[in-house]
GROMACS .gro file of C-alpha atoms in nm:
model
  252
    1UNK     CA    1   1.127   4.033  -2.304
    2UNK     CA    2   1.445   3.687  -2.330
    3UNK     CA    3   1.591   3.710  -2.729
    4UNK     CA    4   1.319   3.424  -2.901
    5UNK     CA    5   1.615   3.153  -2.947
    6UNK     CA    6   1.694   3.135  -2.597
    7UNK     CA    7   1.431   3.002  -2.532
    8UNK     CA    8   1.411   2.805  -2.847
    9UNK     CA    9   1.694   2.659  -2.625
   10UNK     CA   10   1.543   2.617  -2.344
   11UNK     CA   11   1.287   2.377  -2.522
   12UNK     CA   12   1.553   2.200  -2.735
   13UNK     CA   13   1.778   2.070  -2.405
   14UNK     CA   14   1.497   1.982  -2.248
   15UNK     CA   15   1.429   1.743  -2.519
   16UNK     CA   16   1.757   1.658  -2.468
   17UNK     CA   17   1.728   1.522  -2.121
   18UNK     CA   18   1.839   1.785  -1.971
   19UNK     CA   19   1.819   1.901  -1.596
   20UNK     CA   20   1.554   2.186  -1.480
   21UNK     CA   21   1.895   2.369  -1.279
   22UNK     CA   22   2.125   2.290  -1.576
   23UNK     CA   23   1.950   2.428  -1.828
   24UNK     CA   24   1.917   2.748  -1.594
   25UNK     CA   25   2.246   2.795  -1.525
   26UNK     CA   26   2.314   2.665  -1.856
   27UNK     CA   27   2.161   2.982  -2.010
   28UNK     CA   28   2.225   3.236  -1.709
   29UNK     CA   29   1.831   3.330  -1.619
   30UNK     CA   30   1.661   3.307  -1.366
   31UNK     CA   31   1.433   2.974  -1.268
   32UNK     CA   32   1.108   3.146  -1.322
   33UNK     CA   33   1.227   3.252  -1.675
   34UNK     CA   34   1.258   2.888  -1.815
   35UNK     CA   35   0.984   2.720  -1.574
   36UNK     CA   36   0.745   2.926  -1.725
   37UNK     CA   37   0.893   2.872  -2.077
   38UNK     CA   38   0.796   2.538  -2.000
   39UNK     CA   39   0.451   2.474  -1.843
   40UNK     CA   40   0.303   2.826  -1.828
   41UNK     CA   41  -0.013   2.950  -1.913
   42UNK     CA   42   0.120   2.963  -2.306
   43UNK     CA   43   0.255   2.612  -2.326
   44UNK     CA   44  -0.021   2.436  -2.075
   45UNK     CA   45  -0.333   2.568  -2.411
   46UNK     CA   46  -0.047   2.461  -2.694
   47UNK     CA   47  -0.084   2.089  -2.495
   48UNK     CA   48  -0.433   2.133  -2.471
   49UNK     CA   49  -0.486   2.260  -2.857
   50UNK     CA   50  -0.347   1.981  -2.921
   51UNK     CA   51  -0.519   1.746  -2.724
   52UNK     CA   52  -0.846   1.831  -2.895
   53UNK     CA   53  -0.994   1.660  -3.146
   54UNK     CA   54  -0.982   1.972  -3.404
   55UNK     CA   55  -1.397   2.078  -3.508
   56UNK     CA   56  -1.230   2.058  -3.873
   57UNK     CA   57  -1.257   1.705  -4.029
   58UNK     CA   58  -1.048   1.829  -4.303
   59UNK     CA   59  -0.757   1.957  -4.100
   60UNK     CA   60  -0.692   1.685  -3.883
   61UNK     CA   61  -0.348   1.498  -3.931
   62UNK     CA   62  -0.474   1.277  -4.170
   63UNK     CA   63  -0.787   1.425  -4.261
   64UNK     CA   64  -1.114   1.247  -4.127
   65UNK     CA   65  -1.431   1.198  -4.409
   66UNK     CA   66  -1.721   1.368  -4.319
   67UNK     CA   67  -1.956   1.273  -4.016
   68UNK     CA   68  -2.255   1.358  -4.145
   69UNK     CA   69  -2.205   1.236  -4.549
   70UNK     CA   70  -2.598   1.314  -4.620
   71UNK     CA   71  -2.607   1.709  -4.440
   72UNK     CA   72  -2.300   1.711  -4.696
   73UNK     CA   73  -2.348   1.611  -5.022
   74UNK     CA   74  -2.724   1.856  -5.003
   75UNK     CA   75  -2.520   2.191  -4.868
   76UNK     CA   76  -2.171   2.083  -5.178
   77UNK     CA   77  -2.573   2.065  -5.413
   78UNK     CA   78  -2.703   2.395  -5.294
   79UNK     CA   79  -2.372   2.550  -5.292
   80UNK     CA   80  -2.291   2.485  -5.683
   81UNK     CA   81  -2.557   2.578  -5.785
   82UNK     CA   82  -2.683   2.942  -5.505
   83UNK     CA   83  -2.427   2.914  -5.319
   84UNK     CA   84  -2.078   3.128  -5.243
   85UNK     CA   85  -1.829   3.139  -5.038
   86UNK     CA   86  -1.670   3.540  -4.925
   87UNK     CA   87  -1.293   3.478  -4.832
   88UNK     CA   88  -1.201   3.869  -4.872
   89UNK     CA   89  -1.295   3.891  -4.485
   90UNK     CA   90  -1.166   3.776  -4.186
   91UNK     CA   91  -1.356   3.500  -4.122
   92UNK     CA   92  -1.500   3.384  -4.390
   93UNK     CA   93  -1.836   3.403  -4.478
   94UNK     CA   94  -2.083   3.075  -4.648
   95UNK     CA   95  -2.381   3.223  -4.797
   96UNK     CA   96  -2.701   3.052  -4.944
   97UNK     CA   97  -2.934   3.242  -5.181
   98UNK     CA   98  -3.293   3.111  -5.060
   99UNK     CA   99  -3.634   3.173  -5.247
  100UNK     CA  100  -3.797   3.408  -4.949
  101UNK     CA  101  -4.132   3.145  -5.057
  102UNK     CA  102  -4.023   2.841  -4.987
  103UNK     CA  103  -3.936   2.876  -4.551
  104UNK     CA  104  -3.899   2.496  -4.566
  105UNK     CA  105  -3.610   2.505  -4.788
  106UNK     CA  106  -3.467   2.779  -4.582
  107UNK     CA  107  -3.501   2.532  -4.313
  108UNK     CA  108  -3.357   2.253  -4.437
  109UNK     CA  109  -3.032   2.460  -4.549
  110UNK     CA  110  -2.991   2.600  -4.193
  111UNK     CA  111  -3.045   2.209  -4.064
  112UNK     CA  112  -2.768   2.136  -4.314
  113UNK     CA  113  -2.464   2.415  -4.241
  114UNK     CA  114  -2.474   2.329  -3.853
  115UNK     CA  115  -2.459   1.926  -3.990
  116UNK     CA  116  -2.141   1.992  -4.164
  117UNK     CA  117  -2.003   2.289  -3.974
  118UNK     CA  118  -2.182   2.558  -3.836
  119UNK     CA  119  -2.248   2.699  -3.449
  120UNK     CA  120  -2.442   2.961  -3.580
  121UNK     CA  121  -2.622   3.029  -3.884
  122UNK     CA  122  -2.813   3.355  -3.938
  123UNK     CA  123  -3.093   3.500  -4.212
  124UNK     CA  124  -3.038   3.757  -4.386
  125UNK     CA  125  -3.371   3.884  -4.586
  126UNK     CA  126  -3.382   4.056  -4.872
  127UNK     CA  127  -3.603   4.119  -5.167
  128UNK     CA  128  -3.803   3.837  -5.313
  129UNK     CA  129  -3.557   3.594  -5.102
  130UNK     CA  130  -3.344   3.490  -4.823
  131UNK     CA  131  -2.950   3.459  -4.757
  132UNK     CA  132  -2.853   3.147  -4.542
  133UNK     CA  133  -2.569   3.193  -4.391
  134UNK     CA  134  -2.221   3.115  -4.174
  135UNK     CA  135  -1.920   3.209  -4.077
  136UNK     CA  136  -1.688   2.968  -4.021
  137UNK     CA  137  -1.271   2.970  -4.078
  138UNK     CA  138  -1.287   2.616  -4.236
  139UNK     CA  139  -1.570   2.725  -4.467
  140UNK     CA  140  -1.337   2.683  -4.757
  141UNK     CA  141  -1.212   2.326  -4.603
  142UNK     CA  142  -1.480   2.108  -4.714
  143UNK     CA  143  -1.596   2.396  -5.049
  144UNK     CA  144  -1.280   2.390  -5.199
  145UNK     CA  145  -1.466   2.506  -5.547
  146UNK     CA  146  -1.447   2.871  -5.445
  147UNK     CA  147  -1.253   3.089  -5.641
  148UNK     CA  148  -1.292   3.482  -5.756
  149UNK     CA  149  -1.538   3.526  -6.057
  150UNK     CA  150  -1.789   3.401  -6.129
  151UNK     CA  151  -1.862   2.981  -6.108
  152UNK     CA  152  -1.982   2.913  -6.517
  153UNK     CA  153  -1.623   3.080  -6.562
  154UNK     CA  154  -1.405   2.890  -6.504
  155UNK     CA  155  -1.313   2.506  -6.396
  156UNK     CA  156  -1.562   2.331  -6.100
  157UNK     CA  157  -1.397   1.977  -6.051
  158UNK     CA  158  -1.485   1.782  -5.639
  159UNK     CA  159  -1.198   1.652  -5.517
  160UNK     CA  160  -1.148   1.249  -5.430
  161UNK     CA  161  -1.297   1.316  -5.115
  162UNK     CA  162  -1.651   1.476  -5.223
  163UNK     CA  163  -1.705   1.295  -5.480
  164UNK     CA  164  -1.663   1.019  -5.241
  165UNK     CA  165  -1.914   1.110  -5.063
  166UNK     CA  166  -2.149   1.194  -5.390
  167UNK     CA  167  -2.127   0.868  -5.498
  168UNK     CA  168  -2.234   0.758  -5.170
  169UNK     CA  169  -2.479   1.035  -5.107
  170UNK     CA  170  -2.657   1.119  -5.516
  171UNK     CA  171  -2.977   1.104  -5.419
  172UNK     CA  172  -2.888   1.416  -5.118
  173UNK     CA  173  -2.627   1.624  -5.409
  174UNK     CA  174  -2.947   1.610  -5.648
  175UNK     CA  175  -3.192   1.735  -5.425
  176UNK     CA  176  -2.951   1.987  -5.262
  177UNK     CA  177  -2.858   2.129  -5.695
  178UNK     CA  178  -3.244   2.029  -5.748
  179UNK     CA  179  -3.376   2.288  -5.486
  180UNK     CA  180  -3.101   2.562  -5.592
  181UNK     CA  181  -3.149   2.563  -5.995
  182UNK     CA  182  -3.339   2.339  -6.055
  183UNK     CA  183  -3.763   2.328  -6.072
  184UNK     CA  184  -4.062   2.126  -6.100
  185UNK     CA  185  -4.283   2.218  -6.313
  186UNK     CA  186  -4.635   2.064  -6.474
  187UNK     CA  187  -4.575   2.116  -6.915
  188UNK     CA  188  -4.847   2.188  -7.049
  189UNK     CA  189  -4.940   2.017  -7.406
  190UNK     CA  190  -5.236   2.219  -7.665
  191UNK     CA  191  -5.329   1.808  -7.923
  192UNK     CA  192  -5.630   1.961  -8.064
  193UNK     CA  193  -5.920   2.086  -7.798
  194UNK     CA  194  -5.733   1.825  -7.559
  195UNK     CA  195  -5.480   1.978  -7.286
  196UNK     CA  196  -5.256   1.750  -7.148
  197UNK     CA  197  -5.049   1.763  -6.872
  198UNK     CA  198  -4.790   1.639  -6.688
  199UNK     CA  199  -4.489   1.675  -6.446
  200UNK     CA  200  -4.096   1.761  -6.519
  201UNK     CA  201  -3.823   1.824  -6.375
  202UNK     CA  202  -3.582   2.127  -6.500
  203UNK     CA  203  -3.184   2.219  -6.399
  204UNK     CA  204  -3.091   2.510  -6.550
  205UNK     CA  205  -2.713   2.569  -6.489
  206UNK     CA  206  -2.448   2.798  -6.700
  207UNK     CA  207  -2.125   2.567  -6.585
  208UNK     CA  208  -2.097   2.324  -6.840
  209UNK     CA  209  -1.888   2.176  -6.509
  210UNK     CA  210  -2.177   2.199  -6.278
  211UNK     CA  211  -2.392   2.016  -6.544
  212UNK     CA  212  -2.202   1.737  -6.649
  213UNK     CA  213  -2.207   1.638  -6.254
  214UNK     CA  214  -2.585   1.678  -6.194
  215UNK     CA  215  -2.529   1.437  -6.594
  216UNK     CA  216  -2.339   1.135  -6.342
  217UNK     CA  217  -2.484   1.159  -6.000
  218UNK     CA  218  -2.827   1.072  -6.258
  219UNK     CA  219  -2.655   0.874  -6.452
  220UNK     CA  220  -2.526   0.669  -6.159
  221UNK     CA  221  -2.966   0.625  -6.061
  222UNK     CA  222  -3.071   0.524  -6.409
  223UNK     CA  223  -3.267   0.846  -6.415
  224UNK     CA  224  -3.294   0.876  -6.827
  225UNK     CA  225  -3.235   1.296  -6.861
  226UNK     CA  226  -3.204   1.488  -7.262
  227UNK     CA  227  -3.045   1.801  -7.230
  228UNK     CA  228  -3.303   2.037  -7.392
  229UNK     CA  229  -2.998   2.281  -7.461
  230UNK     CA  230  -2.727   2.403  -7.289
  231UNK     CA  231  -2.755   2.513  -6.979
  232UNK     CA  232  -3.081   2.411  -6.912
  233UNK     CA  233  -3.193   2.038  -6.856
  234UNK     CA  234  -3.537   1.810  -6.886
  235UNK     CA  235  -3.584   1.497  -6.703
  236UNK     CA  236  -3.977   1.484  -6.774
  237UNK     CA  237  -4.045   1.045  -6.896
  238UNK     CA  238  -4.324   0.916  -6.623
  239UNK     CA  239  -4.087   0.655  -6.444
  240UNK     CA  240  -3.810   0.882  -6.416
  241UNK     CA  241  -3.986   1.187  -6.237
  242UNK     CA  242  -4.156   0.952  -5.990
  243UNK     CA  243  -3.820   0.835  -5.947
  244UNK     CA  244  -3.693   1.221  -5.852
  245UNK     CA  245  -4.033   1.286  -5.669
  246UNK     CA  246  -3.901   0.965  -5.370
  247UNK     CA  247  -3.664   1.208  -5.289
  248UNK     CA  248  -3.643   1.575  -5.444
  249UNK     CA  249  -4.013   1.698  -5.479
  250UNK     CA  250  -4.122   2.067  -5.517
  251UNK     CA  251  -3.942   2.296  -5.352
  252UNK     CA  252  -4.203   2.401  -5.022
   0.00000   0.00000   0.00000
């Protein structure tokens, strides 16, 4: 094993235009050793890596736009609601906890992960829920909001590139939020002997930052909402519910 500084000098001499034979004589090394530094498997693999386009759009130089913005906006909503990014293991793991009673939601979550980044997605069954998870070194690139502690105990703010995606795909973002921490229910009102029913959407989250993101997306689509309490948002007006029914609807 030759010292690293010899290899670095060989590379520098080659960059300066010094001939191969002169480099070998200057370093006092066999032609095979120097040739392996220039043309062996390691340099070849390095060139191949540099030639291949990075899978992660955020790691590219310069960073690329996320190709499937609608899928990412939906997955971002799911992550902010019921998602968790584990970075304490060798390869980071993205997990989204879905209620087992809604297989359609589980399938949509899996599809979104595959479209955004994942090569493989696993479903782990637990009591009453299905954990949809995928491992990749690049999940932290897509969800920079991850960090220690619970989401409502720390700042949750979107980066400019995430904000751009949410602005373009607010419907998918809201679908993810309501599919995670929201629901569509039938509200009953008793007036005298008559009972009236009407549909309403509810979104519950302890994080004021995530609640503000939901409110902002609704405002952008001119959908009226009101706060029942600090951690519970309601969409109850008939025209507003009809608008959410167009792209959210009940879980299934």
